[in-house]
Each structure stands twice: as C-alpha cells, then as structure tokens.
Amino acid sequence: MVTRPRMLRLQEQPTDFARRLEGRRIAGTARHGKHLLVGLDGGVTWIIHLGMSGRISVADGAAPAPAHTHVTVELDDGSEVRFTDPRTFGYTVALLDDELDAAPYARYGPDALAAPPSVAVLTDRLDRRTAPIKALLLDQRLLAGVGNIYADEALFAAGIAPHRKGGDLDAGELERLLAAIDETLTAGIAAGGTTLEDLAYLLPDGRAGEFTTALRAYGREGEPCVRCGGSIRRDVIRNRSTFWCLGCQR
DNA sequence: ACCTCCCTGGCC
DNA sequence: GGCCAGGGAGGT
C-alpha cells in the first residue's frame, strides 16, 4: 500500500511497483552505497534508499504502523515491511534487470566499503579535478556510500582540508583518505549510525545510533580539536555544512 | 560543473 | 514565523 506517491518518484510507472513485487519471493538482500537491494525471483530488484530520515521495519500486520509510514508491503506470513520516512527524502522502486543497467543507477560508483578503488584508480579519477575533495566525496558516482557527516569525519581522520582540490591530492594523501573512509564507515556501522539532535535518523527498532559520541569534527563548531587543540570551524561547501580543523587538516 | 529544490519537525 | 538539516535528481 502506498499512501505517499512521492516515495515512488523514481518508478517510471507508479503502478509498476505493486505489480512487480506481488507474488515474488525474496531471494536475497544486499547493499550498494546508500541503496538497499532486495533481490526477488524473476529478475526484479526492490531498491530502498532511506534518504536521511527513512526507516524500514517488519511487524505483524495487525500492529499499528508508526507515524509517517508511507509504503507498506505485505508478506505471506501476515507480517509487513513498513517504510517510514518523515522527511520523504527516501524512495523505493522496483526495477527489472535491464533498468538497473540504465541511469541513474548505472552511474553509481563502487561501494566505498565493499569495493573501494585503489590509490592508482582514485588518482586517475581525480586527475585535474578542481572541485573540493569534500564535494567529490559526496559524489556517489566516484564512490558510493559516503554522506555529509562521514565525509567530514574521514577528512578529519586523514588530516586533509575539505577545500583541497581533488586533483591536488598526492598518493600518500589518497592512501590515508581511503583508509580513513574505511575506518570511519566501519566504526559508524558498528555504532549503529549517527543520530543527531533532530532524531531524524533512528535504527529500525527506534533506538538512536551511537556514532554521534564518536564524532570528532561534524557538529563541533567552536569546540577544541581533540587532536591538536585548535578550534573546529564550520564552512559551507556546495551548500553543505562542513566541519574541519584549521590546525591539523592540511 | 554548478545550484536549486524537494520535505518535515524542531528550535530560535 | 523562519531557518536548518540531510541526498540526489534535474536544470542551467
């Protein structure tokens, strides 16, 4: 059941969503960057992107659904999958195999955790790029899975200033950055993600993610840097808040 | 390659 | 009453 058509905005024919899911068996699940992939038999992939405030839960169909539940998929055992998303930046779509190979999905870069590029490949991709590395990290075509908070944290861990032009980073810096991305995402996942004060992001069971307490740059404007004691500053890069340390990120 | 817009709850 | 946060599609 779909009570918010906007959540299906990537489905070319909105009626395709229910039609493509109905009667199919879930064969497996996977993740690519920020996309959750539910493989169904018959060559259909059910894609879910949680945006920033999305939540997926599975519950007995008789139990009341949380507020802002916009899409509900009934399973044959009487339970249902619920997609809850107050801000509706998330979306879901059911695609056929050939549609997966088309834009915009085909443009997605390798998963930042499962298949990160080598330093050599990254060097090549960043060659002559003049955009700030912060903006490039958010470009899912280069690397899929790094969002605003984790980009700032990874750049902090690597000691690289967010304004640096992508093409200016040397091999040593890119090696540090790749290691920092891996460490940051791994730690973030282990902690259950980052729940900010607005409580927009919550785990499926409603608990808050605990990476918030591990943040060293994001959201700490004016606070002392835990590494060098300098002051964390906030800049806006490509209309995104960017927190970094002037003292130890170069 | 860049900016704008979408959306909502919470806070100033 | 207005602003802000987030990801990404689409337009210039």
Coordinates of C-alpha atoms in Angstrom, one line a residue, chain A:
Chain A
M1 CA 0.0 0.0 0.0
V2 CA 1.3 3.4 -0.9
T3 CA 0.0 6.4 0.9
R4 CA 2.6 8.9 -0.3
P5 CA 3.2 8.7 -4.1
R6 CA 6.3 10.9 -3.7
M7 CA 8.1 7.9 -2.2
L8 CA 7.8 6.1 -5.6
R9 CA 9.0 9.1 -7.6
L10 CA 11.7 7.1 -9.3
Q11 CA 9.3 4.5 -10.5
E12 CA 8.5 5.5 -14.1
Q13 CA 5.1 3.9 -13.9
P14 CA 3.9 4.1 -10.3
T15 CA 1.6 1.2 -10.8
D16 CA 4.6 -1.0 -11.6
F17 CA 5.7 -1.0 -8.0
A18 CA 3.0 -3.2 -6.6
R19 CA 2.7 -5.2 -9.8
R20 CA 6.4 -6.1 -9.8
L21 CA 6.5 -7.1 -6.2
E22 CA 3.3 -9.1 -6.0
G23 CA 3.7 -12.9 -5.7
R24 CA 7.5 -12.8 -5.8
R25 CA 9.9 -14.5 -3.4
I26 CA 12.8 -12.7 -1.7
A27 CA 16.0 -14.3 -2.9
G28 CA 18.5 -12.2 -1.1
T29 CA 19.5 -8.8 0.1
A30 CA 22.5 -6.6 -0.5
R31 CA 23.7 -3.1 -0.1
H32 CA 25.4 -0.8 -2.6
G33 CA 26.4 2.6 -1.2
K34 CA 23.3 4.0 0.3
H35 CA 20.9 1.7 -1.6
L36 CA 19.4 -1.4 0.0
L37 CA 18.8 -4.0 -2.6
V38 CA 16.2 -6.8 -2.2
G39 CA 16.6 -9.4 -4.9
L40 CA 13.3 -11.0 -5.9
D41 CA 12.9 -14.0 -8.2
G42 CA 12.0 -13.3 -11.8
G43 CA 14.6 -10.6 -12.4
V44 CA 13.2 -7.9 -10.2
T45 CA 15.2 -5.8 -7.7
W46 CA 13.4 -3.9 -5.0
I47 CA 15.5 -0.9 -4.1
I48 CA 15.2 1.2 -1.0
H49 CA 17.0 4.4 -0.2
L50 CA 16.4 5.7 3.3
G51 CA 17.3 9.3 2.5
M52 CA 18.1 10.9 5.8
S53 CA 15.1 10.1 7.9
G54 CA 13.9 6.8 6.5
R55 CA 13.3 3.6 8.5
I56 CA 12.4 0.1 7.5
S57 CA 10.7 -2.2 9.9
V58 CA 9.0 -5.6 9.8
A59 CA 6.0 -6.1 12.0
D60 CA 2.8 -8.0 12.4
G61 CA 0.2 -6.5 10.0
A62 CA -2.3 -6.2 12.8
A63 CA 0.0 -3.9 14.8
P64 CA -0.4 -0.2 14.3
A65 CA 2.2 1.4 11.9
P66 CA 4.4 4.2 13.1
A67 CA 3.5 7.8 12.0
H68 CA 4.8 8.7 8.6
T69 CA 4.6 5.2 7.2
H70 CA 4.2 5.8 3.5
V71 CA 4.8 2.4 1.9
T72 CA 3.7 -1.0 3.2
V73 CA 4.5 -4.3 1.6
E74 CA 2.5 -7.3 2.9
L75 CA 4.3 -10.7 3.2
D76 CA 2.6 -14.0 3.0
D77 CA 3.1 -14.8 6.7
G78 CA 0.9 -12.0 7.8
S79 CA 3.7 -9.6 8.6
E80 CA 4.5 -6.5 6.6
V81 CA 7.5 -4.4 5.6
R82 CA 7.0 -0.8 6.5
F83 CA 8.8 2.2 5.0
T84 CA 8.6 5.1 7.4
D85 CA 10.1 8.5 6.5
P86 CA 9.0 11.8 8.0
R87 CA 11.0 14.0 5.6
T88 CA 10.3 11.8 2.5
F89 CA 13.9 12.2 1.1
G90 CA 14.0 8.4 0.8
Y91 CA 12.4 6.5 -2.0
T92 CA 11.7 3.0 -3.1
V93 CA 11.4 1.5 -6.6
A94 CA 11.1 -2.0 -8.2
L95 CA 13.3 -2.4 -11.2
L96 CA 13.8 -5.0 -13.9
D97 CA 17.4 -6.1 -14.6
D98 CA 17.8 -4.0 -17.7
E99 CA 16.5 -0.9 -15.9
L100 CA 19.3 -1.5 -13.3
D101 CA 21.8 -1.0 -16.0
A102 CA 20.3 2.3 -17.0
A103 CA 20.7 5.8 -15.5
P104 CA 20.8 6.8 -12.8
Y105 CA 21.8 3.5 -11.1
A106 CA 24.4 2.6 -13.6
R107 CA 26.3 5.7 -12.8
Y108 CA 26.9 4.7 -9.2
G109 CA 30.5 4.2 -8.3
P110 CA 31.9 1.2 -6.4
D111 CA 30.8 0.7 -2.9
A112 CA 33.1 2.6 -0.5
L113 CA 33.4 -0.4 1.9
A114 CA 33.0 -3.5 -0.3
A115 CA 35.0 -2.4 -3.4
P116 CA 36.9 0.8 -2.8
P117 CA 39.1 1.9 -5.6
S118 CA 42.9 1.5 -5.4
V119 CA 45.0 4.6 -4.9
A120 CA 46.0 4.4 -8.6
V121 CA 42.4 4.3 -9.8
L122 CA 41.4 7.1 -7.5
T123 CA 44.4 9.2 -8.6
D124 CA 43.2 8.7 -12.2
R125 CA 39.6 9.6 -11.4
L126 CA 40.7 12.7 -9.6
D127 CA 43.2 13.8 -12.2
R128 CA 42.7 17.5 -12.9
R129 CA 39.6 17.7 -10.9
T130 CA 39.4 21.2 -9.4
A131 CA 36.3 20.6 -7.1
P132 CA 37.0 20.5 -3.4
I133 CA 37.6 17.0 -2.2
K134 CA 34.7 17.3 0.2
A135 CA 32.3 17.8 -2.7
L136 CA 33.9 14.9 -4.6
L137 CA 33.5 12.5 -1.7
L138 CA 29.8 13.3 -1.7
D139 CA 29.6 12.5 -5.5
Q140 CA 28.2 9.0 -5.5
R141 CA 29.5 8.4 -9.0
L142 CA 33.0 8.4 -7.7
L143 CA 32.5 6.4 -4.6
A144 CA 29.1 5.2 -3.3
G145 CA 28.2 5.3 0.4
V146 CA 29.8 8.4 1.9
G147 CA 27.4 11.1 3.1
N148 CA 28.0 14.6 4.6
I149 CA 28.8 13.5 8.2
Y150 CA 31.1 10.7 7.2
A151 CA 32.9 12.8 4.6
D152 CA 33.8 15.3 7.3
E153 CA 34.9 12.6 9.7
A154 CA 37.0 10.8 7.1
L155 CA 38.7 14.0 6.0
F156 CA 39.5 14.8 9.7
A157 CA 40.9 11.3 10.3
A158 CA 43.1 11.7 7.2
G159 CA 44.2 15.2 8.2
I160 CA 43.1 16.6 4.8
A161 CA 41.4 20.0 4.5
P162 CA 38.0 19.8 2.8
H163 CA 38.7 22.6 0.4
R164 CA 41.7 20.9 -1.2
K165 CA 41.2 20.4 -5.0
G166 CA 40.7 16.7 -5.7
G167 CA 43.4 16.7 -8.3
D168 CA 46.0 18.2 -6.0
L169 CA 46.0 15.3 -3.5
D170 CA 49.1 13.1 -3.7
A171 CA 49.3 9.3 -3.5
G172 CA 50.1 9.4 0.2
E173 CA 47.1 11.6 1.0
L174 CA 44.8 9.5 -1.1
E175 CA 46.0 6.4 0.7
R176 CA 45.3 8.0 4.0
L177 CA 41.9 9.1 2.8
L178 CA 40.9 5.6 1.6
A179 CA 42.0 4.1 4.9
A180 CA 40.1 6.9 6.8
I181 CA 36.9 6.2 4.8
D182 CA 37.1 2.5 5.5
E183 CA 37.7 3.1 9.3
T184 CA 35.0 5.8 9.6
L185 CA 32.3 3.8 7.8
T186 CA 33.1 0.6 9.7
A187 CA 33.0 2.4 13.0
G188 CA 29.8 4.2 12.0
I189 CA 28.1 1.0 11.1
A190 CA 29.3 -0.8 14.3
A191 CA 27.9 2.1 16.4
G192 CA 24.5 1.9 14.6
G193 CA 25.0 5.2 12.7
T194 CA 24.7 8.8 13.7
T195 CA 21.6 10.2 15.3
L196 CA 21.7 14.0 15.6
E197 CA 19.6 16.1 17.9
D198 CA 16.7 16.2 15.5
L199 CA 16.3 12.4 15.9
A200 CA 15.7 12.2 12.1
Y201 CA 17.7 9.0 11.7
L202 CA 16.8 6.2 14.0
L203 CA 17.5 2.4 13.9
P204 CA 14.6 0.1 12.8
D205 CA 13.7 -0.5 16.4
G206 CA 13.6 3.2 17.2
R207 CA 16.9 3.4 19.1
A208 CA 19.4 6.2 18.4
G209 CA 22.6 5.5 16.6
E210 CA 25.6 6.0 18.8
F211 CA 28.3 7.2 16.5
T212 CA 27.3 10.7 17.5
T213 CA 29.5 10.5 20.5
A214 CA 32.5 9.5 18.3
L215 CA 32.2 12.5 16.0
R216 CA 35.5 14.5 16.1
A217 CA 34.6 17.2 13.5
Y218 CA 31.0 17.1 12.4
G219 CA 28.8 19.4 14.5
R220 CA 31.6 20.6 16.8
E221 CA 31.9 24.2 15.5
G222 CA 33.9 26.3 18.0
E223 CA 34.9 23.3 20.1
P224 CA 38.6 22.4 20.6
C225 CA 40.0 19.9 18.3
V226 CA 40.6 16.6 20.1
R227 CA 43.9 16.1 18.1
C228 CA 45.6 19.5 18.2
G229 CA 43.5 21.6 20.5
G230 CA 42.7 24.1 17.7
S231 CA 39.2 25.3 17.1
I232 CA 36.8 23.4 14.8
R233 CA 35.3 25.6 12.2
R234 CA 32.2 25.4 10.0
D235 CA 32.3 26.3 6.4
V236 CA 29.7 25.8 3.7
I237 CA 30.9 23.8 0.7
R238 CA 28.4 23.2 -2.1
N239 CA 25.6 24.2 0.3
R240 CA 26.6 21.6 2.8
S241 CA 27.8 22.2 6.3
T242 CA 31.5 21.3 6.6
F243 CA 33.3 20.9 9.9
W244 CA 37.0 20.7 10.0
C245 CA 40.1 21.7 12.0
L246 CA 42.2 24.5 10.6
G247 CA 45.1 23.4 12.8
C248 CA 45.6 19.8 11.7
Q249 CA 43.8 19.3 8.4
R250 CA 46.0 20.5 5.5

